[in-house]
mmCIF file of C-alpha atoms in Angstrom:
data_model
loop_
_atom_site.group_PDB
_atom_site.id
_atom_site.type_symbol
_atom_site.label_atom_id
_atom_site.label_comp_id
_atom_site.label_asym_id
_atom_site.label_seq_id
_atom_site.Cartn_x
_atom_site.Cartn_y
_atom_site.Cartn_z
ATOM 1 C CA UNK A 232 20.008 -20.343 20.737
ATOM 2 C CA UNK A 233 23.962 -20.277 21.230
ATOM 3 C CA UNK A 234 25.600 -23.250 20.122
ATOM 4 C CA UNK A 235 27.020 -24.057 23.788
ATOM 5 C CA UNK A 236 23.452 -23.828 25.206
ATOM 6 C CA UNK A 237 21.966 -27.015 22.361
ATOM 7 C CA UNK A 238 20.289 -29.903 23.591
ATOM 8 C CA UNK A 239 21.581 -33.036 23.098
ATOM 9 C CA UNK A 240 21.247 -34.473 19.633
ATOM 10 C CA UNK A 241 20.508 -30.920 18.605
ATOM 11 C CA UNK A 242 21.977 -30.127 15.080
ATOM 12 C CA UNK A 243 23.121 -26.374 14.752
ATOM 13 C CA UNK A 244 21.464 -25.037 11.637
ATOM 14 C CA UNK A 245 25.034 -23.797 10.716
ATOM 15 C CA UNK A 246 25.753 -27.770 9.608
ATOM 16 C CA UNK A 247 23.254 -26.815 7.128
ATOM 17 C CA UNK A 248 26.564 -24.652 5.087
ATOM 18 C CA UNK A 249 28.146 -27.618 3.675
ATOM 19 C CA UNK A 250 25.224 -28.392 1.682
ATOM 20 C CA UNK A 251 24.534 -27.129 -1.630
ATOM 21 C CA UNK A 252 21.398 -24.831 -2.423
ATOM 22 C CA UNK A 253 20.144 -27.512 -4.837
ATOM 23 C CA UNK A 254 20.749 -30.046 -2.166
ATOM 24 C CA UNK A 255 18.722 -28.216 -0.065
ATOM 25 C CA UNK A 256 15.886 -27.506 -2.261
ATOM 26 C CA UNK A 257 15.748 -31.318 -2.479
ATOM 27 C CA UNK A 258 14.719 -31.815 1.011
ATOM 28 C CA UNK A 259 12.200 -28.806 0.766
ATOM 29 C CA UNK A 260 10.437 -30.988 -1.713
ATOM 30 C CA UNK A 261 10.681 -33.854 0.210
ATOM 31 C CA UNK A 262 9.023 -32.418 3.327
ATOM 32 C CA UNK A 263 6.586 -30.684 1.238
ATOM 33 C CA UNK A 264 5.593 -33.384 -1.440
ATOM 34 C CA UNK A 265 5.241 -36.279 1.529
ATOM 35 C CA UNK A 266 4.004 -33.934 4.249
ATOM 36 C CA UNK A 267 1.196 -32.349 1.421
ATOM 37 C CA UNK A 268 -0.315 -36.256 1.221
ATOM 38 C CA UNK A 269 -3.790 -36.457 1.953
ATOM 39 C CA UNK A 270 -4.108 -38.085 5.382
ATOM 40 C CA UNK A 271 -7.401 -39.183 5.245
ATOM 41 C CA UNK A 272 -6.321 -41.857 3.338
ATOM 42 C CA UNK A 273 -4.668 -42.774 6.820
ATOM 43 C CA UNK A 274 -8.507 -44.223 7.452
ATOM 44 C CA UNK A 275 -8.301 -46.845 4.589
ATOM 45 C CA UNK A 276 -4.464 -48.637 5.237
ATOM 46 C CA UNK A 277 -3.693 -51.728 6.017
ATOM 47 C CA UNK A 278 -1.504 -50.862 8.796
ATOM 48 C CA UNK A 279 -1.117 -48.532 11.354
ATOM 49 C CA UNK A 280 2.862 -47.924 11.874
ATOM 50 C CA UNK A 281 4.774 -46.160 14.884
ATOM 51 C CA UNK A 282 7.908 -46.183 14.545
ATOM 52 C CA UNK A 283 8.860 -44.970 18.581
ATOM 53 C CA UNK A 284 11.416 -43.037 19.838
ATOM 54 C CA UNK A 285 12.724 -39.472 21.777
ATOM 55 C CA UNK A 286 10.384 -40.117 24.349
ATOM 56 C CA UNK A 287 7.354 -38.788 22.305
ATOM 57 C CA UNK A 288 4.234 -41.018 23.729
ATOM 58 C CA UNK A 289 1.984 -38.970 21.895
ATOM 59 C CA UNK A 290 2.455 -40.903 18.767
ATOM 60 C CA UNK A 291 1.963 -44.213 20.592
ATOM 61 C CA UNK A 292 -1.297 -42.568 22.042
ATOM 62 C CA UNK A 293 -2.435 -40.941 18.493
ATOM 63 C CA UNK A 294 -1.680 -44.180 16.508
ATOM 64 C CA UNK A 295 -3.656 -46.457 19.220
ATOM 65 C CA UNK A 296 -7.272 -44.078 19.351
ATOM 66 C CA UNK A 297 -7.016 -44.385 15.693
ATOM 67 C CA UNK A 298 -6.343 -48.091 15.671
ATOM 68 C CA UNK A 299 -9.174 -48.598 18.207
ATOM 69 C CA UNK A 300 -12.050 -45.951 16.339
ATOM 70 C CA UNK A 301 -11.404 -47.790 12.676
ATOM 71 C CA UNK A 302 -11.940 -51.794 12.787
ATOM 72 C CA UNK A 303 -11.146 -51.258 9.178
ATOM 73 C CA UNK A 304 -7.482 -50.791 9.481
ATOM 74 C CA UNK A 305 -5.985 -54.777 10.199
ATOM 75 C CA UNK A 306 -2.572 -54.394 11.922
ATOM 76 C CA UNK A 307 -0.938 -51.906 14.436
ATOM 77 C CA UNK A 308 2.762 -52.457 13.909
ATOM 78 C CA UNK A 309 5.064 -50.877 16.533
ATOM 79 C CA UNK A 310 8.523 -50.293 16.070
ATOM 80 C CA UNK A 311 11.473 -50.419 18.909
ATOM 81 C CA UNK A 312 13.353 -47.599 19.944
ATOM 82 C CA UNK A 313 16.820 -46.838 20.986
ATOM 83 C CA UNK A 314 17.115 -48.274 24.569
ATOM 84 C CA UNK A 315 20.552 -45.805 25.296
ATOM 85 C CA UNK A 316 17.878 -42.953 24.538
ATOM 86 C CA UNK A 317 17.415 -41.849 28.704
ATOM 87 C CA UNK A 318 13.138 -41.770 27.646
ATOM 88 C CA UNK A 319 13.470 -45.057 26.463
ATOM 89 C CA UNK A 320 10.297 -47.555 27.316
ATOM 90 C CA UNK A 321 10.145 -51.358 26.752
ATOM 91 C CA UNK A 322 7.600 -51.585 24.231
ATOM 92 C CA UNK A 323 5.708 -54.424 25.464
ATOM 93 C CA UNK A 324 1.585 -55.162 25.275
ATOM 94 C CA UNK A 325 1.223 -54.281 29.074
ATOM 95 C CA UNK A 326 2.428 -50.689 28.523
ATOM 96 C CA UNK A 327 0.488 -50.094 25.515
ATOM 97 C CA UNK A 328 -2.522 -51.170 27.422
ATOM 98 C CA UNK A 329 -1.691 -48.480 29.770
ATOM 99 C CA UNK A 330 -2.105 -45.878 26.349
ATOM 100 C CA UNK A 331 -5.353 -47.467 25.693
ATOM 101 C CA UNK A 332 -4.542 -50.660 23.480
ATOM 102 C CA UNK A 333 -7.882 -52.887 24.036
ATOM 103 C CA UNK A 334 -7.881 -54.463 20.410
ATOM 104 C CA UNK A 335 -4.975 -57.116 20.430
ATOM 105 C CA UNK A 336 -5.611 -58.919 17.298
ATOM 106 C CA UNK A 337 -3.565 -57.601 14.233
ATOM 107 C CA UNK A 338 -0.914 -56.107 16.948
ATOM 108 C CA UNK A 339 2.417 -56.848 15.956
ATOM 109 C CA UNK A 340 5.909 -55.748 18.366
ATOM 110 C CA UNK A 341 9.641 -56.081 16.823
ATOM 111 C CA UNK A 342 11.029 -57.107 19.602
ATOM 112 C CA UNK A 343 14.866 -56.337 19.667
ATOM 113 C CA UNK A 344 15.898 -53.097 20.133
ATOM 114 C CA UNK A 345 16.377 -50.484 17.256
ATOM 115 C CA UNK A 346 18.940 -48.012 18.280
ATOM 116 C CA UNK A 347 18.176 -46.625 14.661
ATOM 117 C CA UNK A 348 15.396 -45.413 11.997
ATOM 118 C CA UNK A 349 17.367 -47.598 9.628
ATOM 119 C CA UNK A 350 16.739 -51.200 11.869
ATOM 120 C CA UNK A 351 13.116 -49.774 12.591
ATOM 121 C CA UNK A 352 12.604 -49.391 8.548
ATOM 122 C CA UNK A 353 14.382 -53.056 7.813
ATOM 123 C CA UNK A 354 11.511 -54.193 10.529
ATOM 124 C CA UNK A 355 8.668 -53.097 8.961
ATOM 125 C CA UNK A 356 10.107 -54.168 5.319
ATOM 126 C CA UNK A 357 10.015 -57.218 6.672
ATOM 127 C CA UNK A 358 6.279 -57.070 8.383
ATOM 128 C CA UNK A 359 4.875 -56.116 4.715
ATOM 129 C CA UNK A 360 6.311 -58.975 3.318
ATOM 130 C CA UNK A 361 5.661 -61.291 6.530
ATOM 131 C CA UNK A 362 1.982 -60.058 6.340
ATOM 132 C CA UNK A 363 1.272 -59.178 3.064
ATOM 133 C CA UNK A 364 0.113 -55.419 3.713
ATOM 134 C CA UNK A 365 -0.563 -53.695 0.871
ATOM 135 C CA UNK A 366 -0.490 -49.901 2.678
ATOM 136 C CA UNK A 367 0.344 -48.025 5.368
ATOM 137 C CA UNK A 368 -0.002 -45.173 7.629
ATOM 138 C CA UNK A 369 3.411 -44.148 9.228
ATOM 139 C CA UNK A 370 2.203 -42.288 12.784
ATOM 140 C CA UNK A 371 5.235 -39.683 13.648
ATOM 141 C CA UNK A 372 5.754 -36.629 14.421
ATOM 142 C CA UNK A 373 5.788 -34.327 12.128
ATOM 143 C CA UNK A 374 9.157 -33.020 12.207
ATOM 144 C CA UNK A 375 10.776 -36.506 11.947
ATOM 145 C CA UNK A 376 8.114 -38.199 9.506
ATOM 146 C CA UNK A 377 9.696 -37.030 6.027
ATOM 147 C CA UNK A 378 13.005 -38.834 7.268
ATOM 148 C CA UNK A 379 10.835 -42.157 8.225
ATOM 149 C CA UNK A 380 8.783 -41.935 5.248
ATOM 150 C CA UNK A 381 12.269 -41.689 3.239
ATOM 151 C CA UNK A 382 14.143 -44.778 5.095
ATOM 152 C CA UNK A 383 10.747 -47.152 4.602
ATOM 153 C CA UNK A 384 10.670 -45.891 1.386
ATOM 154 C CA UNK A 385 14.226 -47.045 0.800
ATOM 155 C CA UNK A 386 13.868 -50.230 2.864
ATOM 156 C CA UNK A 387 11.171 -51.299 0.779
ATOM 157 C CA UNK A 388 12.286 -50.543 -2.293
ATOM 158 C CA UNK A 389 15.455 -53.561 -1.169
ATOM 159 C CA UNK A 390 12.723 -55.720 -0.826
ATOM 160 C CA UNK A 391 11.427 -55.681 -4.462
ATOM 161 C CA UNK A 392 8.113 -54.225 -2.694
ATOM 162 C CA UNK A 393 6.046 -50.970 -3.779
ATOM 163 C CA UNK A 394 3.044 -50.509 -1.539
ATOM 164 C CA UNK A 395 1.063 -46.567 -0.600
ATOM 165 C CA UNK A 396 2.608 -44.759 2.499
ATOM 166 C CA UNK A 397 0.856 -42.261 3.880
ATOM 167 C CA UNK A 398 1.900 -39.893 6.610
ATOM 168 C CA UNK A 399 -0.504 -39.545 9.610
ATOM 169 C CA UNK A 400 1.452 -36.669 11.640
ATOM 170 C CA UNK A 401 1.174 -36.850 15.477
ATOM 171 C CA UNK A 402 -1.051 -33.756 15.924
ATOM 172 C CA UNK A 403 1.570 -31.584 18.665
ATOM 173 C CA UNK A 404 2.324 -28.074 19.006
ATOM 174 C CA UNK A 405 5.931 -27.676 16.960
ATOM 175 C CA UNK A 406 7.465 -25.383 19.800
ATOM 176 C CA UNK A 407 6.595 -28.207 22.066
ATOM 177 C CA UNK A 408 9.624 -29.918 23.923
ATOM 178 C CA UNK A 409 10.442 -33.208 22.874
ATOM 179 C CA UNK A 410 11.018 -35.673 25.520
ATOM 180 C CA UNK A 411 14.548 -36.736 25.030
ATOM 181 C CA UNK A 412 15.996 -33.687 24.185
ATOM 182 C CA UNK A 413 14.123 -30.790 25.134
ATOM 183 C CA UNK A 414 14.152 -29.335 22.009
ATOM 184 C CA UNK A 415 11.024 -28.279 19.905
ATOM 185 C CA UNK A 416 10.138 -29.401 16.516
ATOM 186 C CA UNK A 417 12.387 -25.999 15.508
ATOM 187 C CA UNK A 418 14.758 -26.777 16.483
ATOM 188 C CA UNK A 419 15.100 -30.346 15.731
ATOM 189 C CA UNK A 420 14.593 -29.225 11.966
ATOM 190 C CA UNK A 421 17.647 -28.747 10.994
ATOM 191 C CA UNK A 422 19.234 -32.230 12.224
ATOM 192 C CA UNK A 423 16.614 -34.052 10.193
ATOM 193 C CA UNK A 424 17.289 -32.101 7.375
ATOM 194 C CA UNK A 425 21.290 -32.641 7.611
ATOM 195 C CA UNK A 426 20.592 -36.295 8.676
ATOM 196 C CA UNK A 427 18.378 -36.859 4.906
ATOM 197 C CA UNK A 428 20.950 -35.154 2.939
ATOM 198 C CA UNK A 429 24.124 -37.142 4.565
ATOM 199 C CA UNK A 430 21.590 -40.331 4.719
ATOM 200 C CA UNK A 431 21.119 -40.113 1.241
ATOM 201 C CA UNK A 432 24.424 -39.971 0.317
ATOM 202 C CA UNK A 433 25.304 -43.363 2.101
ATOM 203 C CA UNK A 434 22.274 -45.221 0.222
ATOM 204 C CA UNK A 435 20.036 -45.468 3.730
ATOM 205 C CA UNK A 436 17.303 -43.057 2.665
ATOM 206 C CA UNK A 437 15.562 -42.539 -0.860
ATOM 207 C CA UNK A 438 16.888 -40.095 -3.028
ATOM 208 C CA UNK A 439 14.744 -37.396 -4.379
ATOM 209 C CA UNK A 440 14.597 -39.382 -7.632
ATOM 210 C CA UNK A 441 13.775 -42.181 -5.771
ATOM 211 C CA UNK A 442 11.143 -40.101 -3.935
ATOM 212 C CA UNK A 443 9.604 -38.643 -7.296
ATOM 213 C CA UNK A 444 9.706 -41.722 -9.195
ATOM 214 C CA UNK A 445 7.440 -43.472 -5.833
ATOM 215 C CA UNK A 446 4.936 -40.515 -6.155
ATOM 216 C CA UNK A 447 4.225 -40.710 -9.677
ATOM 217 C CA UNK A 448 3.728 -43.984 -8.676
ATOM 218 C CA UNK A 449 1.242 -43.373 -5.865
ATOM 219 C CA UNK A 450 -0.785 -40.299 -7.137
ATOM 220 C CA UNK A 451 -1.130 -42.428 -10.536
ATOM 221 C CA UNK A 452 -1.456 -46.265 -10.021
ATOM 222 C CA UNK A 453 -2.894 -45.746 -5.813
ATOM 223 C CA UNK A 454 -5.294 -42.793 -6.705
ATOM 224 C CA UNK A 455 -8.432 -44.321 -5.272
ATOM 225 C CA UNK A 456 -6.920 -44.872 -1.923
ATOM 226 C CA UNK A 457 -5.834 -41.454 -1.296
ATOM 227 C CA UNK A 458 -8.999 -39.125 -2.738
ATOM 228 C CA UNK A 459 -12.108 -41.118 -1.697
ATOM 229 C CA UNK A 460 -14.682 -40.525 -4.072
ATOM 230 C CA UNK A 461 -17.497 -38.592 -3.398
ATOM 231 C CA UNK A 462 -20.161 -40.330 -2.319
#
């Protein structure tokens, strides 16, 4: 796609040149290590999270049939988007009724606007603390999850707190068009990769170290809640 022709918000993957081949590497095993998670273990959180945004209603709609199908899982937590976004939605219980929201109890809204994954993050640092949760399940698509995953990770870890994420992908087609943009899961790629590796650098997203460090973590001390013993 020429560069004249991009959607909005589209990074080129050109941008991708000023960043060095280990730097790149680094977010290869970031998308790979968090998106290679076992999300089964989605089943056994105690929170459902969706942090909303670019129009995309499917991961309000995926997070809520799972929310409604496990009585197991305690609290729903939905994150505000970016109102100057031109799909943006007031997130309020009405509308999620409207996706299929029956079960109220254990919902929880942050209810000023979050024109960024950074304020959406702080939010839900604050929720596990607020609320004690000791896991999650982070519902977003695909594309975008690693760079949610990352920021929560990082907005956590300013909180003193260490508890499992797991990623529960919103089950699209990648060459699908996003709302907002218009742009598939291709080719919205390369912004989320250039948006990690510049991210990082200002201290808003984990590291890679910071990333490894958490998975040791999570794979040695959190076992049990991702692999479900056989029965």
């Amino acid at each position: 796609m020429p560069l004249t022709t991009l959607p909005r918000r589209v990074t080129p993957a050109e941008d991708l040149a000023g960043f060095t081949a280990a730097q790149l590497t680094d977010v290869l095993a970031a998308f790979t290590t968090i998106l290679a998670l076992p999300r089964a273990a989605v089943d056994r959180v105690d929170a459902l999270v969706v942090p909303v945004g670019q129009g995309e209603e499917g991961r309000l709609r995926h997070a809520i049939r799972r929310w409604e199908t496990n009585r197991d899982i305690g609290h729903l937590l939905v994150a505000n988007g970016n109102p100057a976004e031109e799909t943006y939605t007031e997130i309020t219980l009405d509308y999620l009724r409207g996706l299929g929201l029956r079960r109220l109890d254990g919902v929880h809204l942050q209810a000023e606007p979050a024109p960024n994954t950074g304020l959406q993050a702080g939010w839900i640092a604050e929720q596990v603390d607020l609320l004690g949760l000791a896991s999650l399940g982070l519902s977003v698509s695909a594309y975008h999850l690693p760079r949610v995953y990352l920021t929560v990770l990082k907005a956590l870890g300013r909180r003193g707190v260490r508890v499992p994420l797991v990623p529960d992908p919103t089950p699209v087609p990648p060459g699908s068009a996003v709302p907002e943009t218009g742009a598939s899961a291709y080719e919205l790629l390369p912004g989320e990769a250039v948006r990690i590796l510049s991210y990082q650098q200002r201290g808003w997203v984990a590291s890679l170290d910071e990333l490894r460090q958490y998975l040791h973590w999570l794979w040695s001390e959190r076992r049990s809640l991702l692999v479900e013993p056989p029965s």
